[in-house]
Amino acid sequence: AVTSCYFAQKQVKIWQNDQVLWQYALKVNPNSSIANRLLADASRLAGDNDKAKVYYEKVLETNQSDPEPRFHLANIYLDESEFAKAKSTFLQVLKMDPDFHKVHFRLGKTYLALKENDNALKAFEKAVASNPPNPIYNYFLGRAYVQMESYSKAEEVLKQISTGDKLTKAEQADAHALLGLAQFHLKKTEPAQENLEKAVSLNSQHVLANQVLGEIFYTDGQYPKAEAYYETAIEKMSEVEPKILSHLGHIYIEGGKYKEAAARLKEAIAIEPGNAMHHNYLGIAYFNLRQFKSADEEFDQAMTLDDKLADPYYYKGDMARWRGKRDVANSYYYRALKIDRGHAMA
């Protein structure tokens, strides 16, 4: 009776919960596919990817036919940035189940991480085709289309995402921004502006939305609005685009803020020294700051890079006229008008 009681207590201790039971089973048979699988699932659900990975890898040594553990292992590889392993494992799953839409989606994210954009696009297309409609899948497919500059397809896919879909607030903002960008490139300015403004209402610091709104208002000549959006975009940019700096320089010139203009334009030139328009605008800023030597140098640089710009000839004409060199001035004015017959100042 004492012996029976001892073994009963021993068993209770061994089987006090499922994990203890299956760990004991592994002591008996370390290659047990069932025990390794159950322990892998329990570890994954508990957020212990390191243990889960070991158990899933053990499962695959003895179980080659079940796609589910391979899928979970691939997800762990992806979450831990082991992208090559994730890719290989996801592809193995698809050989077993070609219509596994979650695999296509996660494989697409893996391809993005590996900068295999063409493959990412194909994977997201397959995910959407296997499981329509799914707002997350549409969101990533739309992103991929925008990245590949397939703006009509991007618009079609992103328009299917409604405000009631289960996306996070950040994802909703991003979806509106991407849709707005696609429509901007398709010359659909009004819906583009509407979607970009929705993105900003959801995330006031959204870089892409602020940048494109800045460009829309800059092109329309609404410089105060363009300035506000551009400056917001720049605050969050890791690498500022020189075009934005140049546009801001022009905006500040139009607003009489010549020092601010010069500062932004020098930033643009530091990034993109071979752009004639940056030098042209910086020359105008220096001209209005009465730094004529610097202005003359910038205009010469602009003319060297692009002799089809009228502004440098006009301003050089003014500087020559002030120095009493009327013939030289007239030759510059003539050249400005030859390039742009409608030049307002020449």
mmCIF file of C-alpha atoms in Angstrom:
data_model
loop_
_atom_site.group_PDB
_atom_site.id
_atom_site.type_symbol
_atom_site.label_atom_id
_atom_site.label_comp_id
_atom_site.label_asym_id
_atom_site.label_seq_id
_atom_site.Cartn_x
_atom_site.Cartn_y
_atom_site.Cartn_z
ATOM 1 C CA ALA A 1 0.000 0.000 0.000
ATOM 2 C CA VAL A 2 2.874 2.314 0.880
ATOM 3 C CA THR A 3 4.564 1.491 -2.443
ATOM 4 C CA SER A 4 1.335 2.156 -4.380
ATOM 5 C CA CYS A 5 0.884 5.456 -2.588
ATOM 6 C CA TYR A 6 4.485 6.454 -3.380
ATOM 7 C CA PHE A 7 4.062 5.791 -7.119
ATOM 8 C CA ALA A 8 0.716 7.556 -7.171
ATOM 9 C CA GLN A 9 2.301 10.655 -5.622
ATOM 10 C CA LYS A 10 5.201 10.382 -8.096
ATOM 11 C CA GLN A 11 2.775 10.303 -11.047
ATOM 12 C CA VAL A 12 0.825 13.298 -9.750
ATOM 13 C CA LYS A 13 4.078 15.208 -9.492
ATOM 14 C CA ILE A 14 5.046 14.238 -13.037
ATOM 15 C CA TRP A 15 1.656 15.054 -14.538
ATOM 16 C CA GLN A 16 0.773 18.129 -12.511
ATOM 17 C CA ASN A 17 0.301 20.090 -15.801
ATOM 18 C CA ASP A 18 0.464 19.414 -19.536
ATOM 19 C CA GLN A 19 3.960 20.810 -20.028
ATOM 20 C CA VAL A 20 5.392 18.692 -17.245
ATOM 21 C CA LEU A 21 3.656 15.642 -18.722
ATOM 22 C CA TRP A 22 5.084 16.241 -22.212
ATOM 23 C CA GLN A 23 8.542 17.074 -20.890
ATOM 24 C CA TYR A 24 8.446 13.736 -19.079
ATOM 25 C CA ALA A 25 7.342 12.101 -22.336
ATOM 26 C CA LEU A 26 10.439 13.564 -24.032
ATOM 27 C CA LYS A 27 12.645 11.981 -21.384
ATOM 28 C CA VAL A 28 11.131 8.663 -22.349
ATOM 29 C CA ASN A 29 11.292 9.398 -26.104
ATOM 30 C CA PRO A 30 13.246 12.549 -27.109
ATOM 31 C CA ASN A 31 12.058 12.167 -30.723
ATOM 32 C CA SER A 32 8.341 12.150 -29.910
ATOM 33 C CA SER A 33 6.779 14.331 -32.593
ATOM 34 C CA ILE A 34 3.604 14.836 -30.555
ATOM 35 C CA ALA A 35 5.419 15.874 -27.368
ATOM 36 C CA ASN A 36 7.753 18.241 -29.214
ATOM 37 C CA ARG A 37 4.820 19.743 -31.116
ATOM 38 C CA LEU A 38 2.730 20.357 -27.994
ATOM 39 C CA LEU A 39 5.656 21.859 -26.113
ATOM 40 C CA ALA A 40 6.486 24.028 -29.137
ATOM 41 C CA ASP A 41 2.900 25.317 -29.312
ATOM 42 C CA ALA A 42 2.821 25.987 -25.560
ATOM 43 C CA SER A 43 6.142 27.868 -25.688
ATOM 44 C CA ARG A 44 5.018 29.914 -28.708
ATOM 45 C CA LEU A 45 1.754 30.906 -27.033
ATOM 46 C CA ALA A 46 3.704 31.858 -23.900
ATOM 47 C CA GLY A 47 5.913 34.125 -26.023
ATOM 48 C CA ASP A 48 9.056 32.043 -25.583
ATOM 49 C CA ASN A 49 10.246 31.883 -29.184
ATOM 50 C CA ASP A 50 13.653 30.479 -28.312
ATOM 51 C CA LYS A 51 12.185 27.339 -26.748
ATOM 52 C CA ALA A 52 9.452 27.099 -29.395
ATOM 53 C CA LYS A 53 12.042 27.206 -32.180
ATOM 54 C CA VAL A 54 14.027 24.323 -30.644
ATOM 55 C CA TYR A 55 10.910 22.179 -30.254
ATOM 56 C CA TYR A 56 9.565 22.951 -33.768
ATOM 57 C CA GLU A 57 12.931 22.155 -35.338
ATOM 58 C CA LYS A 58 12.832 18.832 -33.477
ATOM 59 C CA VAL A 59 9.306 18.163 -34.794
ATOM 60 C CA LEU A 60 10.487 18.605 -38.375
ATOM 61 C CA GLU A 61 13.129 15.924 -37.937
ATOM 62 C CA THR A 62 10.390 13.291 -37.648
ATOM 63 C CA ASN A 63 7.261 14.909 -39.151
ATOM 64 C CA GLN A 64 7.615 16.041 -42.746
ATOM 65 C CA SER A 65 3.940 15.995 -43.716
ATOM 66 C CA ASP A 66 2.240 18.563 -41.434
ATOM 67 C CA PRO A 67 2.550 22.171 -42.710
ATOM 68 C CA GLU A 68 1.363 23.787 -39.459
ATOM 69 C CA PRO A 69 4.523 23.422 -37.308
ATOM 70 C CA ARG A 70 6.655 24.454 -40.279
ATOM 71 C CA PHE A 71 4.482 27.579 -40.666
ATOM 72 C CA HIS A 72 4.903 28.494 -36.991
ATOM 73 C CA LEU A 73 8.668 27.944 -37.209
ATOM 74 C CA ALA A 74 8.871 30.174 -40.290
ATOM 75 C CA ASN A 75 6.961 32.897 -38.404
ATOM 76 C CA ILE A 76 9.473 32.703 -35.567
ATOM 77 C CA TYR A 77 12.333 33.032 -38.055
ATOM 78 C CA LEU A 78 10.617 36.092 -39.565
ATOM 79 C CA ASP A 79 9.931 37.702 -36.172
ATOM 80 C CA GLU A 80 13.569 37.196 -35.199
ATOM 81 C CA SER A 81 14.821 38.663 -38.509
ATOM 82 C CA GLU A 82 16.233 35.351 -39.763
ATOM 83 C CA PHE A 83 14.838 36.198 -43.179
ATOM 84 C CA ALA A 84 16.658 33.619 -45.308
ATOM 85 C CA LYS A 85 15.468 30.793 -43.026
ATOM 86 C CA ALA A 86 11.949 32.251 -42.962
ATOM 87 C CA LYS A 87 11.841 32.386 -46.765
ATOM 88 C CA SER A 88 13.053 28.810 -47.163
ATOM 89 C CA THR A 89 10.624 27.476 -44.557
ATOM 90 C CA PHE A 90 7.595 29.360 -45.903
ATOM 91 C CA LEU A 91 8.349 28.015 -49.399
ATOM 92 C CA GLN A 92 8.457 24.477 -47.974
ATOM 93 C CA VAL A 93 5.000 25.024 -46.463
ATOM 94 C CA LEU A 94 3.625 26.200 -49.802
ATOM 95 C CA LYS A 95 4.803 22.997 -51.457
ATOM 96 C CA MET A 96 2.505 21.151 -49.041
ATOM 97 C CA ASP A 97 -0.389 23.623 -49.204
ATOM 98 C CA PRO A 98 -0.224 26.078 -52.152
ATOM 99 C CA ASP A 99 -3.405 27.927 -51.044
ATOM 100 C CA PHE A 100 -2.282 28.652 -47.475
ATOM 101 C CA HIS A 101 -3.070 32.400 -47.646
ATOM 102 C CA LYS A 102 -1.364 33.256 -44.346
ATOM 103 C CA VAL A 103 1.854 31.793 -45.704
ATOM 104 C CA HIS A 104 1.653 33.881 -48.881
ATOM 105 C CA PHE A 105 1.124 36.995 -46.760
ATOM 106 C CA ARG A 106 3.975 36.295 -44.340
ATOM 107 C CA LEU A 107 6.229 35.276 -47.223
ATOM 108 C CA GLY A 108 5.462 38.636 -48.830
ATOM 109 C CA LYS A 109 6.640 40.405 -45.669
ATOM 110 C CA THR A 110 9.778 38.254 -45.715
ATOM 111 C CA TYR A 111 10.491 39.220 -49.318
ATOM 112 C CA LEU A 112 10.078 42.903 -48.388
ATOM 113 C CA ALA A 113 12.657 42.486 -45.627
ATOM 114 C CA LEU A 114 14.991 40.863 -48.162
ATOM 115 C CA LYS A 115 14.293 43.715 -50.633
ATOM 116 C CA GLU A 116 12.914 41.200 -53.150
ATOM 117 C CA ASN A 117 10.120 43.576 -54.126
ATOM 118 C CA ASP A 118 8.924 41.723 -57.227
ATOM 119 C CA ASN A 119 8.521 38.502 -55.244
ATOM 120 C CA ALA A 120 6.831 40.376 -52.393
ATOM 121 C CA LEU A 121 4.268 41.765 -54.819
ATOM 122 C CA LYS A 122 3.508 38.295 -56.211
ATOM 123 C CA ALA A 123 3.161 36.848 -52.709
ATOM 124 C CA PHE A 124 0.730 39.580 -51.609
ATOM 125 C CA GLU A 125 -1.293 39.109 -54.816
ATOM 126 C CA LYS A 126 -1.599 35.398 -54.016
ATOM 127 C CA ALA A 127 -2.594 36.159 -50.421
ATOM 128 C CA VAL A 128 -5.396 38.474 -51.586
ATOM 129 C CA ALA A 129 -6.513 35.991 -54.268
ATOM 130 C CA SER A 130 -6.617 33.144 -51.714
ATOM 131 C CA ASN A 131 -8.550 35.034 -49.069
ATOM 132 C CA PRO A 132 -10.535 38.046 -50.270
ATOM 133 C CA PRO A 133 -11.460 40.421 -48.746
ATOM 134 C CA ASN A 134 -8.815 41.036 -46.095
ATOM 135 C CA PRO A 135 -7.899 44.645 -45.238
ATOM 136 C CA ILE A 136 -4.410 43.783 -43.962
ATOM 137 C CA TYR A 137 -3.617 41.887 -47.166
ATOM 138 C CA ASN A 138 -4.990 44.740 -49.286
ATOM 139 C CA TYR A 139 -2.941 47.243 -47.301
ATOM 140 C CA PHE A 140 0.325 45.401 -47.917
ATOM 141 C CA LEU A 141 -0.534 44.687 -51.552
ATOM 142 C CA GLY A 142 -1.318 48.379 -52.051
ATOM 143 C CA ARG A 143 2.027 49.299 -50.491
ATOM 144 C CA ALA A 144 3.796 46.890 -52.823
ATOM 145 C CA TYR A 145 2.025 48.356 -55.886
ATOM 146 C CA VAL A 146 3.018 51.896 -54.823
ATOM 147 C CA GLN A 147 6.603 50.776 -54.334
ATOM 148 C CA MET A 148 6.576 49.314 -57.853
ATOM 149 C CA GLU A 149 4.922 52.532 -59.140
ATOM 150 C CA SER A 150 1.834 50.596 -60.295
ATOM 151 C CA TYR A 151 -0.415 53.425 -59.169
ATOM 152 C CA SER A 152 -3.659 52.365 -60.883
ATOM 153 C CA LYS A 153 -3.492 48.933 -59.248
ATOM 154 C CA ALA A 154 -2.548 50.504 -55.929
ATOM 155 C CA GLU A 155 -5.594 52.782 -56.078
ATOM 156 C CA GLU A 156 -7.885 49.862 -56.940
ATOM 157 C CA VAL A 157 -6.670 47.749 -54.020
ATOM 158 C CA LEU A 158 -6.413 50.500 -51.396
ATOM 159 C CA LYS A 159 -9.879 51.874 -52.181
ATOM 160 C CA GLN A 160 -11.303 48.514 -51.040
ATOM 161 C CA ILE A 161 -10.181 49.252 -47.487
ATOM 162 C CA SER A 162 -13.003 50.987 -45.625
ATOM 163 C CA THR A 163 -12.696 53.037 -42.432
ATOM 164 C CA GLY A 164 -14.499 50.279 -40.536
ATOM 165 C CA ASP A 165 -11.901 47.647 -41.383
ATOM 166 C CA LYS A 166 -9.828 46.233 -38.554
ATOM 167 C CA LEU A 167 -6.619 48.129 -39.147
ATOM 168 C CA THR A 168 -4.734 49.977 -36.439
ATOM 169 C CA LYS A 169 -4.970 53.759 -36.464
ATOM 170 C CA ALA A 170 -1.411 53.932 -37.802
ATOM 171 C CA GLU A 171 -2.227 51.450 -40.592
ATOM 172 C CA GLN A 172 -5.371 53.405 -41.509
ATOM 173 C CA ALA A 173 -3.304 56.596 -41.747
ATOM 174 C CA ASP A 174 -0.733 54.813 -43.888
ATOM 175 C CA ALA A 175 -3.408 53.330 -46.165
ATOM 176 C CA HIS A 176 -4.924 56.784 -46.788
ATOM 177 C CA ALA A 177 -1.459 58.262 -47.404
ATOM 178 C CA LEU A 178 -0.560 55.541 -49.910
ATOM 179 C CA LEU A 179 -3.902 55.914 -51.668
ATOM 180 C CA GLY A 180 -3.401 59.686 -51.787
ATOM 181 C CA LEU A 181 0.091 59.247 -53.233
ATOM 182 C CA ALA A 182 -1.198 56.863 -55.911
ATOM 183 C CA GLN A 183 -3.977 59.310 -56.861
ATOM 184 C CA PHE A 184 -1.498 62.204 -56.891
ATOM 185 C CA HIS A 185 0.618 60.356 -59.455
ATOM 186 C CA LEU A 186 -2.551 59.575 -61.429
ATOM 187 C CA LYS A 187 -3.269 63.353 -61.566
ATOM 188 C CA LYS A 188 -6.383 62.917 -59.406
ATOM 189 C CA THR A 189 -5.553 65.872 -57.201
ATOM 190 C CA GLU A 190 -8.859 66.330 -55.348
ATOM 191 C CA PRO A 191 -9.287 62.738 -54.088
ATOM 192 C CA ALA A 192 -5.540 62.616 -53.424
ATOM 193 C CA GLN A 193 -5.745 65.694 -51.213
ATOM 194 C CA GLU A 194 -8.814 64.281 -49.436
ATOM 195 C CA ASN A 195 -7.053 60.997 -48.594
ATOM 196 C CA LEU A 196 -3.827 62.699 -47.575
ATOM 197 C CA GLU A 197 -5.729 65.016 -45.239
ATOM 198 C CA LYS A 198 -7.465 61.964 -43.726
ATOM 199 C CA ALA A 199 -4.037 60.450 -43.134
ATOM 200 C CA VAL A 200 -2.883 63.621 -41.359
ATOM 201 C CA SER A 201 -6.067 63.690 -39.265
ATOM 202 C CA LEU A 202 -5.198 60.171 -38.050
ATOM 203 C CA ASN A 203 -1.479 60.903 -37.663
ATOM 204 C CA SER A 204 -0.478 64.564 -37.781
ATOM 205 C CA GLN A 205 3.211 63.623 -38.137
ATOM 206 C CA HIS A 206 2.773 61.223 -41.077
ATOM 207 C CA VAL A 207 5.816 61.990 -43.238
ATOM 208 C CA LEU A 208 4.504 60.852 -46.614
ATOM 209 C CA ALA A 209 1.109 62.539 -46.230
ATOM 210 C CA ASN A 210 2.661 65.850 -45.153
ATOM 211 C CA GLN A 211 5.240 65.681 -47.940
ATOM 212 C CA VAL A 212 2.725 65.082 -50.734
ATOM 213 C CA LEU A 213 0.292 67.677 -49.355
ATOM 214 C CA GLY A 214 3.210 70.101 -49.350
ATOM 215 C CA GLU A 215 3.852 69.356 -53.010
ATOM 216 C CA ILE A 216 0.162 69.703 -53.931
ATOM 217 C CA PHE A 217 -0.103 73.139 -52.301
ATOM 218 C CA TYR A 218 3.311 74.232 -53.621
ATOM 219 C CA THR A 219 2.282 73.363 -57.195
ATOM 220 C CA ASP A 220 -0.978 75.269 -56.643
ATOM 221 C CA GLY A 221 0.902 78.336 -55.393
ATOM 222 C CA GLN A 222 -0.546 78.084 -51.882
ATOM 223 C CA TYR A 223 2.826 78.655 -50.267
ATOM 224 C CA PRO A 224 1.877 79.124 -46.571
ATOM 225 C CA LYS A 225 0.079 75.756 -46.538
ATOM 226 C CA ALA A 226 2.891 74.104 -48.483
ATOM 227 C CA GLU A 227 5.444 75.488 -46.020
ATOM 228 C CA ALA A 228 3.577 74.100 -42.999
ATOM 229 C CA TYR A 229 3.254 70.607 -44.469
ATOM 230 C CA TYR A 230 6.833 70.505 -45.762
ATOM 231 C CA GLU A 231 8.299 71.617 -42.425
ATOM 232 C CA THR A 232 6.278 68.951 -40.585
ATOM 233 C CA ALA A 233 7.512 66.290 -43.005
ATOM 234 C CA ILE A 234 11.149 67.355 -42.618
ATOM 235 C CA GLU A 235 10.999 67.093 -38.818
ATOM 236 C CA LYS A 236 10.462 63.328 -39.038
ATOM 237 C CA MET A 237 12.554 62.496 -42.111
ATOM 238 C CA SER A 238 15.714 60.487 -41.579
ATOM 239 C CA GLU A 239 16.960 61.680 -44.986
ATOM 240 C CA VAL A 240 15.504 64.923 -46.333
ATOM 241 C CA GLU A 241 14.787 65.077 -50.052
ATOM 242 C CA PRO A 242 16.595 68.017 -51.685
ATOM 243 C CA LYS A 243 13.509 68.852 -53.756
ATOM 244 C CA ILE A 244 11.594 69.673 -50.571
ATOM 245 C CA LEU A 245 14.437 71.904 -49.340
ATOM 246 C CA SER A 246 14.528 73.669 -52.703
ATOM 247 C CA HIS A 247 10.766 74.185 -52.680
ATOM 248 C CA LEU A 248 10.996 75.595 -49.162
ATOM 249 C CA GLY A 249 13.786 77.895 -50.298
ATOM 250 C CA HIS A 250 11.558 79.208 -53.087
ATOM 251 C CA ILE A 251 8.629 79.594 -50.677
ATOM 252 C CA TYR A 252 10.779 81.609 -48.260
ATOM 253 C CA ILE A 253 12.015 83.818 -51.128
ATOM 254 C CA GLU A 254 8.413 84.526 -52.127
ATOM 255 C CA GLY A 255 7.656 85.375 -48.501
ATOM 256 C CA GLY A 256 10.675 87.653 -48.118
ATOM 257 C CA LYS A 257 12.442 85.293 -45.681
ATOM 258 C CA TYR A 258 15.784 85.388 -47.475
ATOM 259 C CA LYS A 259 18.012 84.132 -44.650
ATOM 260 C CA GLU A 260 15.737 81.129 -44.095
ATOM 261 C CA ALA A 261 15.700 80.553 -47.853
ATOM 262 C CA ALA A 262 19.491 80.584 -48.055
ATOM 263 C CA ALA A 263 19.776 78.111 -45.169
ATOM 264 C CA ARG A 264 17.408 75.594 -46.771
ATOM 265 C CA LEU A 265 18.953 75.986 -50.223
ATOM 266 C CA LYS A 266 22.471 75.396 -48.913
ATOM 267 C CA GLU A 267 21.160 72.165 -47.367
ATOM 268 C CA ALA A 268 19.698 71.168 -50.747
ATOM 269 C CA ILE A 269 22.993 71.895 -52.539
ATOM 270 C CA ALA A 270 24.963 69.885 -49.977
ATOM 271 C CA ILE A 271 22.813 66.860 -50.885
ATOM 272 C CA GLU A 272 22.443 67.540 -54.619
ATOM 273 C CA PRO A 273 25.175 69.934 -55.828
ATOM 274 C CA GLY A 274 24.487 69.329 -59.508
ATOM 275 C CA ASN A 275 20.949 70.753 -59.515
ATOM 276 C CA ALA A 276 20.868 74.110 -61.311
ATOM 277 C CA MET A 277 17.589 75.241 -59.720
ATOM 278 C CA HIS A 278 19.010 74.979 -56.192
ATOM 279 C CA HIS A 279 21.860 77.325 -57.200
ATOM 280 C CA ASN A 280 19.420 79.623 -59.009
ATOM 281 C CA TYR A 281 17.213 80.062 -55.944
ATOM 282 C CA LEU A 282 20.220 80.476 -53.644
ATOM 283 C CA GLY A 283 21.500 83.181 -55.988
ATOM 284 C CA ILE A 284 18.145 84.982 -55.714
ATOM 285 C CA ALA A 285 18.256 84.716 -51.906
ATOM 286 C CA TYR A 286 21.788 86.171 -51.811
ATOM 287 C CA PHE A 287 20.766 88.894 -54.276
ATOM 288 C CA ASN A 288 17.972 90.012 -51.960
ATOM 289 C CA LEU A 289 20.334 89.847 -48.983
ATOM 290 C CA ARG A 290 22.602 92.175 -51.017
ATOM 291 C CA GLN A 291 25.395 89.592 -50.938
ATOM 292 C CA PHE A 292 26.124 90.219 -54.598
ATOM 293 C CA LYS A 293 29.427 88.387 -54.898
ATOM 294 C CA SER A 294 27.866 85.179 -53.539
ATOM 295 C CA ALA A 295 24.797 85.719 -55.716
ATOM 296 C CA ASP A 296 26.967 86.119 -58.835
ATOM 297 C CA GLU A 297 28.820 82.868 -58.030
ATOM 298 C CA GLU A 298 25.558 80.937 -57.581
ATOM 299 C CA PHE A 299 24.095 82.310 -60.825
ATOM 300 C CA ASP A 300 27.268 81.341 -62.697
ATOM 301 C CA GLN A 301 27.001 77.832 -61.267
ATOM 302 C CA ALA A 302 23.315 77.621 -62.253
ATOM 303 C CA MET A 303 24.127 78.753 -65.822
ATOM 304 C CA THR A 304 26.944 76.212 -66.087
ATOM 305 C CA LEU A 305 24.583 73.422 -65.048
ATOM 306 C CA ASP A 306 21.627 74.608 -67.142
ATOM 307 C CA ASP A 307 21.919 77.487 -69.624
ATOM 308 C CA LYS A 308 18.171 77.403 -70.266
ATOM 309 C CA LEU A 309 17.272 79.137 -66.987
ATOM 310 C CA ALA A 310 16.236 82.763 -67.478
ATOM 311 C CA ASP A 311 16.538 84.016 -63.874
ATOM 312 C CA PRO A 312 20.362 83.994 -63.612
ATOM 313 C CA TYR A 313 20.687 86.175 -66.742
ATOM 314 C CA TYR A 314 18.104 88.632 -65.459
ATOM 315 C CA TYR A 315 19.721 89.058 -62.037
ATOM 316 C CA LYS A 316 23.215 89.255 -63.504
ATOM 317 C CA GLY A 317 21.838 91.959 -65.795
ATOM 318 C CA ASP A 318 20.615 93.924 -62.780
ATOM 319 C CA MET A 319 23.983 93.625 -61.047
ATOM 320 C CA ALA A 320 25.812 94.736 -64.218
ATOM 321 C CA ARG A 321 23.462 97.721 -64.608
ATOM 322 C CA TRP A 322 24.101 98.825 -61.028
ATOM 323 C CA ARG A 323 27.814 98.721 -61.743
ATOM 324 C CA GLY A 324 27.242 101.020 -64.738
ATOM 325 C CA LYS A 325 27.856 98.292 -67.321
ATOM 326 C CA ARG A 326 24.757 99.009 -69.413
ATOM 327 C CA ASP A 327 25.829 97.045 -72.519
ATOM 328 C CA VAL A 328 26.644 93.964 -70.444
ATOM 329 C CA ALA A 329 23.360 94.351 -68.582
ATOM 330 C CA ASN A 330 21.375 94.594 -71.822
ATOM 331 C CA SER A 331 23.046 91.467 -73.188
ATOM 332 C CA TYR A 332 21.981 89.566 -70.064
ATOM 333 C CA TYR A 333 18.409 90.930 -70.279
ATOM 334 C CA TYR A 334 18.257 89.983 -73.947
ATOM 335 C CA ARG A 335 19.398 86.448 -73.131
ATOM 336 C CA ALA A 336 16.783 86.143 -70.367
ATOM 337 C CA LEU A 337 14.016 87.204 -72.765
ATOM 338 C CA LYS A 338 15.317 84.874 -75.468
ATOM 339 C CA ILE A 339 14.951 81.952 -73.046
ATOM 340 C CA ASP A 340 11.622 83.129 -71.579
ATOM 341 C CA ARG A 341 9.803 85.778 -73.607
ATOM 342 C CA GLY A 342 7.276 86.141 -70.820
ATOM 343 C CA HIS A 343 9.821 86.740 -68.066
ATOM 344 C CA ALA A 344 8.038 89.289 -65.911
ATOM 345 C CA MET A 345 11.089 91.217 -64.681
ATOM 346 C CA ALA A 346 13.282 91.128 -67.808
#
